[in-house]
Coordinates of C-alpha atoms and ligand atoms in Angstrom, one line a residue:
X1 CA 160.7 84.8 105.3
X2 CA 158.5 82.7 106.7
X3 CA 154.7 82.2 105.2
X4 CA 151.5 81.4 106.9
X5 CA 151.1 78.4 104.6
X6 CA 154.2 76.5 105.5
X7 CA 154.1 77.4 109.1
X8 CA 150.8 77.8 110.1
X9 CA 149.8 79.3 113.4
X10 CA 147.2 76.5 114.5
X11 CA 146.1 73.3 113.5
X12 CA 142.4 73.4 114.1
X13 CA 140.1 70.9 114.4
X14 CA 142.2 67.8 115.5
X15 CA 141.2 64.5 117.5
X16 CA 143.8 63.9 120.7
X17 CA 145.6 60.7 121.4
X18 CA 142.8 60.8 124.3
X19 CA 140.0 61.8 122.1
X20 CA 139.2 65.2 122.7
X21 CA 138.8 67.9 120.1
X22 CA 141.0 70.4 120.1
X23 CA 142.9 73.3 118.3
X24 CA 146.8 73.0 118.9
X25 CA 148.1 76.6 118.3
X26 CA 151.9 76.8 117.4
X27 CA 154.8 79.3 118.0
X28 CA 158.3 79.4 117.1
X29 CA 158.5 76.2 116.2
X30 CA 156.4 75.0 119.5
X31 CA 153.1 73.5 120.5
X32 CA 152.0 77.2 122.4
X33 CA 148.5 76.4 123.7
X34 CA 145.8 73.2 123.1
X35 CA 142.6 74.8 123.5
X36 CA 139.6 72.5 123.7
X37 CA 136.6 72.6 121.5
X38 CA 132.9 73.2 122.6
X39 CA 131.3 69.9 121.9
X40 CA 128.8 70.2 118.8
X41 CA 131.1 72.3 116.3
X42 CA 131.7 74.9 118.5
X43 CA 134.9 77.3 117.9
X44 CA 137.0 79.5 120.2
X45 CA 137.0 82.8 118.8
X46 CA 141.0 82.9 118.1
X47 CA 140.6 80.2 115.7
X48 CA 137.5 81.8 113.5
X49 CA 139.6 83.1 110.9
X50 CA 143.1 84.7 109.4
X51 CA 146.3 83.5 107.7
X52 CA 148.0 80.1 109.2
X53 CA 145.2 78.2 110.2
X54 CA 145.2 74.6 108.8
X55 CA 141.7 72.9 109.7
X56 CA 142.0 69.5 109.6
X57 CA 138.3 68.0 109.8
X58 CA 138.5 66.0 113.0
X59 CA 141.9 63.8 112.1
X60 CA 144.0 62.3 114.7
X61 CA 147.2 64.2 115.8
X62 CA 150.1 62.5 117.3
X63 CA 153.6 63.5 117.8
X64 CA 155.7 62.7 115.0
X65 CA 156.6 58.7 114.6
X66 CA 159.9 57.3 116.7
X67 CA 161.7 55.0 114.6
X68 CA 163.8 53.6 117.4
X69 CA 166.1 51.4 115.1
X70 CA 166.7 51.9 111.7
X71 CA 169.9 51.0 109.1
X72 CA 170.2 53.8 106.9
X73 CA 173.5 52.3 105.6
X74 CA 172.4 49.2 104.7
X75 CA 169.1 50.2 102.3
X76 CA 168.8 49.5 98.7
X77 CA 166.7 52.3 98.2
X78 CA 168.1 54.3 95.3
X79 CA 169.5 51.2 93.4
X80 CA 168.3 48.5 91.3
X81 CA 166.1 46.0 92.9
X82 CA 168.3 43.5 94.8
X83 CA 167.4 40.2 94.7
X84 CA 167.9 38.4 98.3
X85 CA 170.5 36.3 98.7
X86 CA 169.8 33.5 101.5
X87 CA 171.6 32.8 104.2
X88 CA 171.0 30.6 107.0
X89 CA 173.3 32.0 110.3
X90 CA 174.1 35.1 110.6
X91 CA 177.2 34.9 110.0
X92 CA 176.5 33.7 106.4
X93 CA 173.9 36.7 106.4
X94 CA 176.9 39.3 107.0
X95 CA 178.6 37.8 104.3
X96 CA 175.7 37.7 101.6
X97 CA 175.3 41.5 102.5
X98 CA 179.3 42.2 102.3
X99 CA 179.3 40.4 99.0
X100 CA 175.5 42.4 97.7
X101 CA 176.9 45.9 99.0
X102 CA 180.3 46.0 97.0
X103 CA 178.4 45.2 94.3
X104 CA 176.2 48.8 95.0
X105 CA 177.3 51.7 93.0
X106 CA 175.0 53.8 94.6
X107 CA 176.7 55.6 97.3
X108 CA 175.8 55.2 101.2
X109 CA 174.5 58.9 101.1
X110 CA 172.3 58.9 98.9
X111 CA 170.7 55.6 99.5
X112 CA 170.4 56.7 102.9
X113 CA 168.7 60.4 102.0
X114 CA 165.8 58.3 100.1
X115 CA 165.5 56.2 103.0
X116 CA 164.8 59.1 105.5
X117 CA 162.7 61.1 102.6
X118 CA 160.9 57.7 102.8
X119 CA 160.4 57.8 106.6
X120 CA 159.8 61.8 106.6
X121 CA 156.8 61.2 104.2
X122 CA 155.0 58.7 106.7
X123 CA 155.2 61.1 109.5
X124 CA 159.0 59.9 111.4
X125 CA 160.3 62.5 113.0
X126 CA 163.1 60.8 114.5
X127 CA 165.0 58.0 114.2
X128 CA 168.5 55.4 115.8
X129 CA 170.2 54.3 113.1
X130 CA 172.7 51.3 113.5
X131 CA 175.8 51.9 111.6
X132 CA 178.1 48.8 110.1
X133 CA 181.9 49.2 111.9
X134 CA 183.3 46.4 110.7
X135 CA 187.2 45.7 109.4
X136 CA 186.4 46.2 105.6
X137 CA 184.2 49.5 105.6
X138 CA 186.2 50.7 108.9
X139 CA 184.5 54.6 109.6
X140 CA 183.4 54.8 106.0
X141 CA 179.7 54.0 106.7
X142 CA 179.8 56.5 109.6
X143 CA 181.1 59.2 107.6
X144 CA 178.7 59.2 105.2
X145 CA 175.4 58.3 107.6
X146 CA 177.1 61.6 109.9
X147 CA 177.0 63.7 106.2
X148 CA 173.2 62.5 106.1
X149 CA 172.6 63.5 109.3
X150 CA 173.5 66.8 108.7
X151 CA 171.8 67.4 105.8
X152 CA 168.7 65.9 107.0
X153 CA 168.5 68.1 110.4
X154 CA 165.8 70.4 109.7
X155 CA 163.5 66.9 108.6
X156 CA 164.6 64.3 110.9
X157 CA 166.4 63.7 114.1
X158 CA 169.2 61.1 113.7
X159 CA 171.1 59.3 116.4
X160 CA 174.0 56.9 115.6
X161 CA 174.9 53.8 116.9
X162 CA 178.8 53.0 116.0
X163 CA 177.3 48.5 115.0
X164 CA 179.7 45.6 114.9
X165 CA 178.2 43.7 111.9
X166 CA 181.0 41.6 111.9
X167 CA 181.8 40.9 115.3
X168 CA 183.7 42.7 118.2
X169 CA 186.6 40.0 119.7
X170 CA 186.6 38.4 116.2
X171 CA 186.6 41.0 114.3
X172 CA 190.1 42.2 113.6
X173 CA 190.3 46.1 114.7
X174 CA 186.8 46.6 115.9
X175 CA 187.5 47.6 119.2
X176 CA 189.7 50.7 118.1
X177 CA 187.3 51.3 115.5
X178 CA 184.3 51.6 117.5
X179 CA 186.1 53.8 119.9
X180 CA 187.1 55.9 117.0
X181 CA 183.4 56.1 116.1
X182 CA 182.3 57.1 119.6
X183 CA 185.0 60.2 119.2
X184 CA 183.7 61.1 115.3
X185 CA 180.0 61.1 116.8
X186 CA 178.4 57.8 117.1
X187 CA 176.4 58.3 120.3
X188 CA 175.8 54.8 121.1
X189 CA 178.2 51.7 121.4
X190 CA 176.0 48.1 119.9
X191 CA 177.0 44.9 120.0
X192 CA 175.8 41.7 118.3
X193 CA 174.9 38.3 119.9
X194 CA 178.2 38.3 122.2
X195 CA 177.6 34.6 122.4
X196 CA 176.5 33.7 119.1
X197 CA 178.3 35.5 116.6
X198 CA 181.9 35.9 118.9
X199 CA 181.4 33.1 121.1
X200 CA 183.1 35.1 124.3
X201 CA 180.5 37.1 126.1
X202 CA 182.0 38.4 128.4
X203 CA 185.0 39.7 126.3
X204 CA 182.3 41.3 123.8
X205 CA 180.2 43.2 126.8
X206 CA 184.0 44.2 128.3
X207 CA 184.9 45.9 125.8
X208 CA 181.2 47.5 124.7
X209 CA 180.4 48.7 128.6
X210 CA 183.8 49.7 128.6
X211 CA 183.1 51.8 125.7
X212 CA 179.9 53.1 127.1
X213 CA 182.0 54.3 130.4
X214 CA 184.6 55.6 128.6
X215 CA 182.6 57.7 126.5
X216 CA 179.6 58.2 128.5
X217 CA 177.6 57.0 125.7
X218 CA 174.4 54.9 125.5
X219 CA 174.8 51.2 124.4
X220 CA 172.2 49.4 122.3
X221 CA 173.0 45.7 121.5
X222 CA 171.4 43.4 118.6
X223 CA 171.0 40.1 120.5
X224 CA 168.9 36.9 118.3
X225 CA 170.4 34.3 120.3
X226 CA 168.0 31.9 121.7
X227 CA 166.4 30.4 124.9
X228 CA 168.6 30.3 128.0
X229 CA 171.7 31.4 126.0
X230 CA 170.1 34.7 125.1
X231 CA 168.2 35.2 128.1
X232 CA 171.2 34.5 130.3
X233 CA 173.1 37.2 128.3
X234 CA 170.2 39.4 129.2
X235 CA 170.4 39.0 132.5
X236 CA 174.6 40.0 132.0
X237 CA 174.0 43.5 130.6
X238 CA 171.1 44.0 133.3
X239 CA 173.7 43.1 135.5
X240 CA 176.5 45.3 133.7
X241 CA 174.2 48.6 133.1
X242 CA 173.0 48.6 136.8
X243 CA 176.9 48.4 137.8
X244 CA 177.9 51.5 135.6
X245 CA 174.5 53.4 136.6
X246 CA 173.6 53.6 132.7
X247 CA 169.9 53.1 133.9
X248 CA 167.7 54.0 130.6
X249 CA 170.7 54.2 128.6
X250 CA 170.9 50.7 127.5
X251 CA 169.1 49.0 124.8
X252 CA 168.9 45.3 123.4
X253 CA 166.9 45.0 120.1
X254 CA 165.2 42.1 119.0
X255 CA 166.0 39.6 122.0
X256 CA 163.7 36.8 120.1
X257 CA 164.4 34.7 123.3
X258 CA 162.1 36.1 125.6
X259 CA 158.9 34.7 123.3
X260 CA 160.7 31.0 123.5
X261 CA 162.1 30.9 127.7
X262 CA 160.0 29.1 130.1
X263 CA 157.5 31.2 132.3
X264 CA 159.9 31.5 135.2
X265 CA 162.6 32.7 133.3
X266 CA 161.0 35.1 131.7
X267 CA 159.5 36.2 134.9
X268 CA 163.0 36.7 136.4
X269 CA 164.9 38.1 133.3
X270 CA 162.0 40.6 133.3
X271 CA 162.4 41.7 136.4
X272 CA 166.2 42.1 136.3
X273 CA 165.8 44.3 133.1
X274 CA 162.9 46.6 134.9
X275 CA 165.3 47.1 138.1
X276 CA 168.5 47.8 135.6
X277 CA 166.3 50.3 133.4
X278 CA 167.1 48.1 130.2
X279 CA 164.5 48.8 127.3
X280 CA 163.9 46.1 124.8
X281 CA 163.2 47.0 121.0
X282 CA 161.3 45.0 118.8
X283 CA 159.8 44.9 114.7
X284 CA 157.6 42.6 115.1
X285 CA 159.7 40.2 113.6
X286 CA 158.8 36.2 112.0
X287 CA 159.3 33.8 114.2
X288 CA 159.5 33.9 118.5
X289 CA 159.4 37.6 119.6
X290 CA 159.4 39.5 123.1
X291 CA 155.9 39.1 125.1
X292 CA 154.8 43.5 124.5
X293 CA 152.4 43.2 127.3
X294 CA 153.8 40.2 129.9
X295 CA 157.4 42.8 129.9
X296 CA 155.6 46.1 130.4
X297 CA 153.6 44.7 132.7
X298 CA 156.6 44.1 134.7
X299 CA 158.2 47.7 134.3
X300 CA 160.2 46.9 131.4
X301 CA 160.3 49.6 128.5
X302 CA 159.3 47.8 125.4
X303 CA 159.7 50.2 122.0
X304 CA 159.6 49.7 118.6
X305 CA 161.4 50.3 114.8
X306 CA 161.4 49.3 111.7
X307 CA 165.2 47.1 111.7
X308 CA 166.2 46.1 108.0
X309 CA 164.0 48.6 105.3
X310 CA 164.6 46.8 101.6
X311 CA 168.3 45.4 102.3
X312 CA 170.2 42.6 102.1
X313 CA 168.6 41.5 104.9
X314 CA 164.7 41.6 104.4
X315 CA 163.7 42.5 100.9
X316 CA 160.5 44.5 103.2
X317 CA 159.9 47.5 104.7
X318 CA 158.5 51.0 103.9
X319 CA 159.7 52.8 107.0
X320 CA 156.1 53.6 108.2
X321 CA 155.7 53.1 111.4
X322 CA 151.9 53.4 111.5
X323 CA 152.5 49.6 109.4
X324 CA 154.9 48.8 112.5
X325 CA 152.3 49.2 114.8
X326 CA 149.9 46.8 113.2
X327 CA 152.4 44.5 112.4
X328 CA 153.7 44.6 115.8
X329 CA 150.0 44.3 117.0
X330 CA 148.8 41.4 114.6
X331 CA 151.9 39.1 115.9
X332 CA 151.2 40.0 119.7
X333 CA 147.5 39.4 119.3
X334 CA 146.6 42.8 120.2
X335 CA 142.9 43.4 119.7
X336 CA 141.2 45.8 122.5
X337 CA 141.3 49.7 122.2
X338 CA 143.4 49.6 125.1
X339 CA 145.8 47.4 123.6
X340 CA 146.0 49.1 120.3
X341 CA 147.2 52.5 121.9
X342 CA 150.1 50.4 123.5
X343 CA 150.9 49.7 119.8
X344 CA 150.8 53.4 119.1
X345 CA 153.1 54.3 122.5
X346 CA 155.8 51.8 120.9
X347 CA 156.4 53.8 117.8
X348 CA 155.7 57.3 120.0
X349 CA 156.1 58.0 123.5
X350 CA 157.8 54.4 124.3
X351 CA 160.3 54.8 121.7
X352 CA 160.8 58.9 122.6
X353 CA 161.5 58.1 126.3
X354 CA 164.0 54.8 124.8
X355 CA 165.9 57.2 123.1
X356 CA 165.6 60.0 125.5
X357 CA 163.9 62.9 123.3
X358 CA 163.6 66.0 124.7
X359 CA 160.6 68.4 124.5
X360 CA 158.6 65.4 122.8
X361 CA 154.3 65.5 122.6
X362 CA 151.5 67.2 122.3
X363 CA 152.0 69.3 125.6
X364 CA 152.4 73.2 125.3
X365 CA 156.3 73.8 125.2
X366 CA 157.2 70.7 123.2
X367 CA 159.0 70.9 119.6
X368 CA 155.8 70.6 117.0
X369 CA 156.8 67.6 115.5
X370 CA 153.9 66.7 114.0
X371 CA 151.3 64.1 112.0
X372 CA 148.1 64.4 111.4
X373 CA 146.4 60.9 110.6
X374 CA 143.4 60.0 108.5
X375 CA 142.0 58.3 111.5
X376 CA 139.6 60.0 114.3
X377 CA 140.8 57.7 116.8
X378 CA 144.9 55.9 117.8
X379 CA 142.8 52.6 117.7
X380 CA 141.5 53.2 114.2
X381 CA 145.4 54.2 113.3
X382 CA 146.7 51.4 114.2
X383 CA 144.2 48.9 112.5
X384 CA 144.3 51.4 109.5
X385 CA 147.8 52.5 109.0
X386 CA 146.0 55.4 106.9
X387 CA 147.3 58.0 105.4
X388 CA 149.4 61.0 106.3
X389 CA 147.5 64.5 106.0
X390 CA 150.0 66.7 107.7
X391 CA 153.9 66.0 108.9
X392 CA 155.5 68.7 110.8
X393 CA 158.7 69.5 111.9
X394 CA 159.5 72.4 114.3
X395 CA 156.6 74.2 112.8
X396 CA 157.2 74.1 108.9
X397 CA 155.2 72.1 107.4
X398 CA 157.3 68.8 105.6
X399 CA 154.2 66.9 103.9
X400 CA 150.3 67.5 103.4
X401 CA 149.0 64.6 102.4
X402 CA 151.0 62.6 101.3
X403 CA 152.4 65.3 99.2
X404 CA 155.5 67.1 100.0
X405 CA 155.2 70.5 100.1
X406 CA 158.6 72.0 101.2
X407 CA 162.2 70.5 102.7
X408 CA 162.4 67.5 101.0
X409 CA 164.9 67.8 98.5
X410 CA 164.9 66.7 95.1
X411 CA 166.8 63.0 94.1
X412 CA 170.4 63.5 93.7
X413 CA 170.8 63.8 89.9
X414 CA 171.4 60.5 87.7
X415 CA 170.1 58.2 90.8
X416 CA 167.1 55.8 89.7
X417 CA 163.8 56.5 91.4
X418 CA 163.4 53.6 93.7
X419 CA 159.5 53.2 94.3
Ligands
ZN1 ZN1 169.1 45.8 113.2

């Protein structure tokens, strides 16, 4: 039985992305109709009274957050506090975070179900999550973050990237394994600097595009290596994804070296991503960092996630995305209104249209996955990161603010509250 209260029929009273009032009534689990208020506190009559209406005062409404790359295996949410062990490659980072997660006694599932409570109660409604693949934990990690996924359906979408941590050519295994994952339900095949961490490109993007064909799966490669070296490898799975026709379908996250390439260079590996259909994901990282504005200027999808949340990689993180944008906005200098709702696009529509959601927005027909923000405008969101009044999915109502009210499970008994 459904009630009124925890799936109300219209959200009245909200500020649009574009800044118009407006009631947003809902049905079965969709956005039904977006009626327009009369300036000056005027009402349409449908909304004047009766069970299911949730007035919200004038707060911003957005479709639920995109967190469009995420590690649910890796978090330490749910254990002790984990000091971070440095590490200056990153090969000496996969093995500080080998050696910190046997130590873990907290399983991968739970971890992982306080990490998307986490996200769920800042308004994410969807999220990639790399998986680690590598020769130790073979399929394990992919087992439990498929359980998770399951059990988290009615909060959060999940999709699954089947991640080399360790390597793909030097990694003993890892090619079977990852196909393996593709078959057990990864949808995506990653990669990891093919240059840097394997030191054979091409035999890394053989066997992930090969994958990718084989499977007809989506491909979303971690690439840090610098300068020419990186961009030159960008310019490869351009090259590759236009040959297989995998136009949208291909991802590379971080790709540091288009904030450190000379002007022409970027200019051209631009150009060859925009014409391929590659999209490039960024967190808003320390240190160099894609140009947001110079590579959607020239047609190239630029989105955004949260990477490492409090792991063995970045002791950081909350998993709100809101605190993406501004942190994504801060390091690219964003300051004008119209630069502020880019930030907001790379955490919503950008990253929904990088990981191909269907139904996604505010339109009539889409899947009400909601968040109402304690802001009256996207600019003051991002600036503010405020808080969460209202998070929605399909209709039922998750969290009101800041509180949740229904769907979020209790912590798995005996695990420590990780704060
Ligand atoms: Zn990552």
């Amino acid at each position: 039985m459904q009630s009124s209260r925890s799936h109300p029929s219209v959200l009245a009273d909200v500020t649009l992305p574009d800044g118009r009032r407006a009631d947003v009534f809902l049905r079965d689990g969709l956005v039904a109709s977006v009626q327009e208020r009369a300036p000056y506190g005027g009402t349409p009559d449908e909304t004047a009274a009766g069970d299911g209406r949730v007035d919200l005062g004038g707060a911003l409404l957005l479709p639920a957050f995109v967190d469009g790359h995420s590690h649910l295996d890796k978090t330490f949410l749910g254990a002790a506090w984990q000091p971070h062990a440095e590490g200056g490659t990153i090969r000496e980072r996969v093995g500080a975070e080998l050696r910190a997660r046997r130590r873990l006694t907290v399983p991968v599932t739970e971890r992982a179900l306080r990490l998307v409570h986490r996200m769920v109660e800042h308004g994410t409604g969807h999220t990639r999550s790399h998986v680690d693949i590598d020769p130790e934990a073979g399929l394990d990690n992919l087992h439990a973050v498929l359980d998770v996924r399951e059990r988290v359906r009615d909060l959060m979408t999940v999709q699954i990237v089947a991640f080399p941590q360790s390597g793909v050519v030097t990694a003993p295994g890892v090619p079977d394994l990852l196909d393996a994952a593709l078959r057990e339900g990864a949808d995506l095949v990653g990669g990891l600097d093919p240059h840097g961490f394997d030191g054979d490109v091409a035999g890394q993007l053989d066997v992930v595009f090969g994958l990718a064909e084989r499977h007809g799966a989506g491909v979303d490669i971690h690439l840090h290596d610098p300068g020419e070296i990186g961009a030159e490898q960008l310019r490869d799975i351009a090259a590759r994804t236009a040959a297989l026709g995998l136009d949208g379908r291909v991802t590379v996250s971080h790709a540091y070296c288009l904030g450190e390439v000379a002007d022409a260079t970027l200019a051209r590996t631009a150009s060859a991503l925009a014409a391929a259909g590659v999209s490039i994901l960024t967190n808003g990282p320390a240190g160099s960092m894609p140009p947001v504005l110079r590579l959607r200027e020239a047609g190239v999808r630029v989105f955004a996630g949260s990477d490492n949340i409090r792991d063995a990689w970045w002791p950081y993180g909350t998993g709100d995305m809101l605190e993406r944008a501004t942190i994504i906005g801060l390091r690219s200098e964003l300051m004008t209104d119209d630069e502020l709702r880019v930030a907001a696009s790379l955490v919503t529509t950008e990253a929904a249209g990088a990981l191909g959601l269907e139904r996604y927005g505010l339109e009539p027909g889409s899947r009400a996955d909601l968040v109402a923000v304690a802001a009256a405008s996207v600019a003051e969101a991002v600036a503010a990161h405020p808080r969460r009044l209202l998070v929605m999915r399909a209709g039922r109502v998750l969290v009101t603010d800041g509180c949740p009210v229904a769907g979020l499970p209790a912590p798995e008994p005996g695990v420590q509250r990780a704060w």
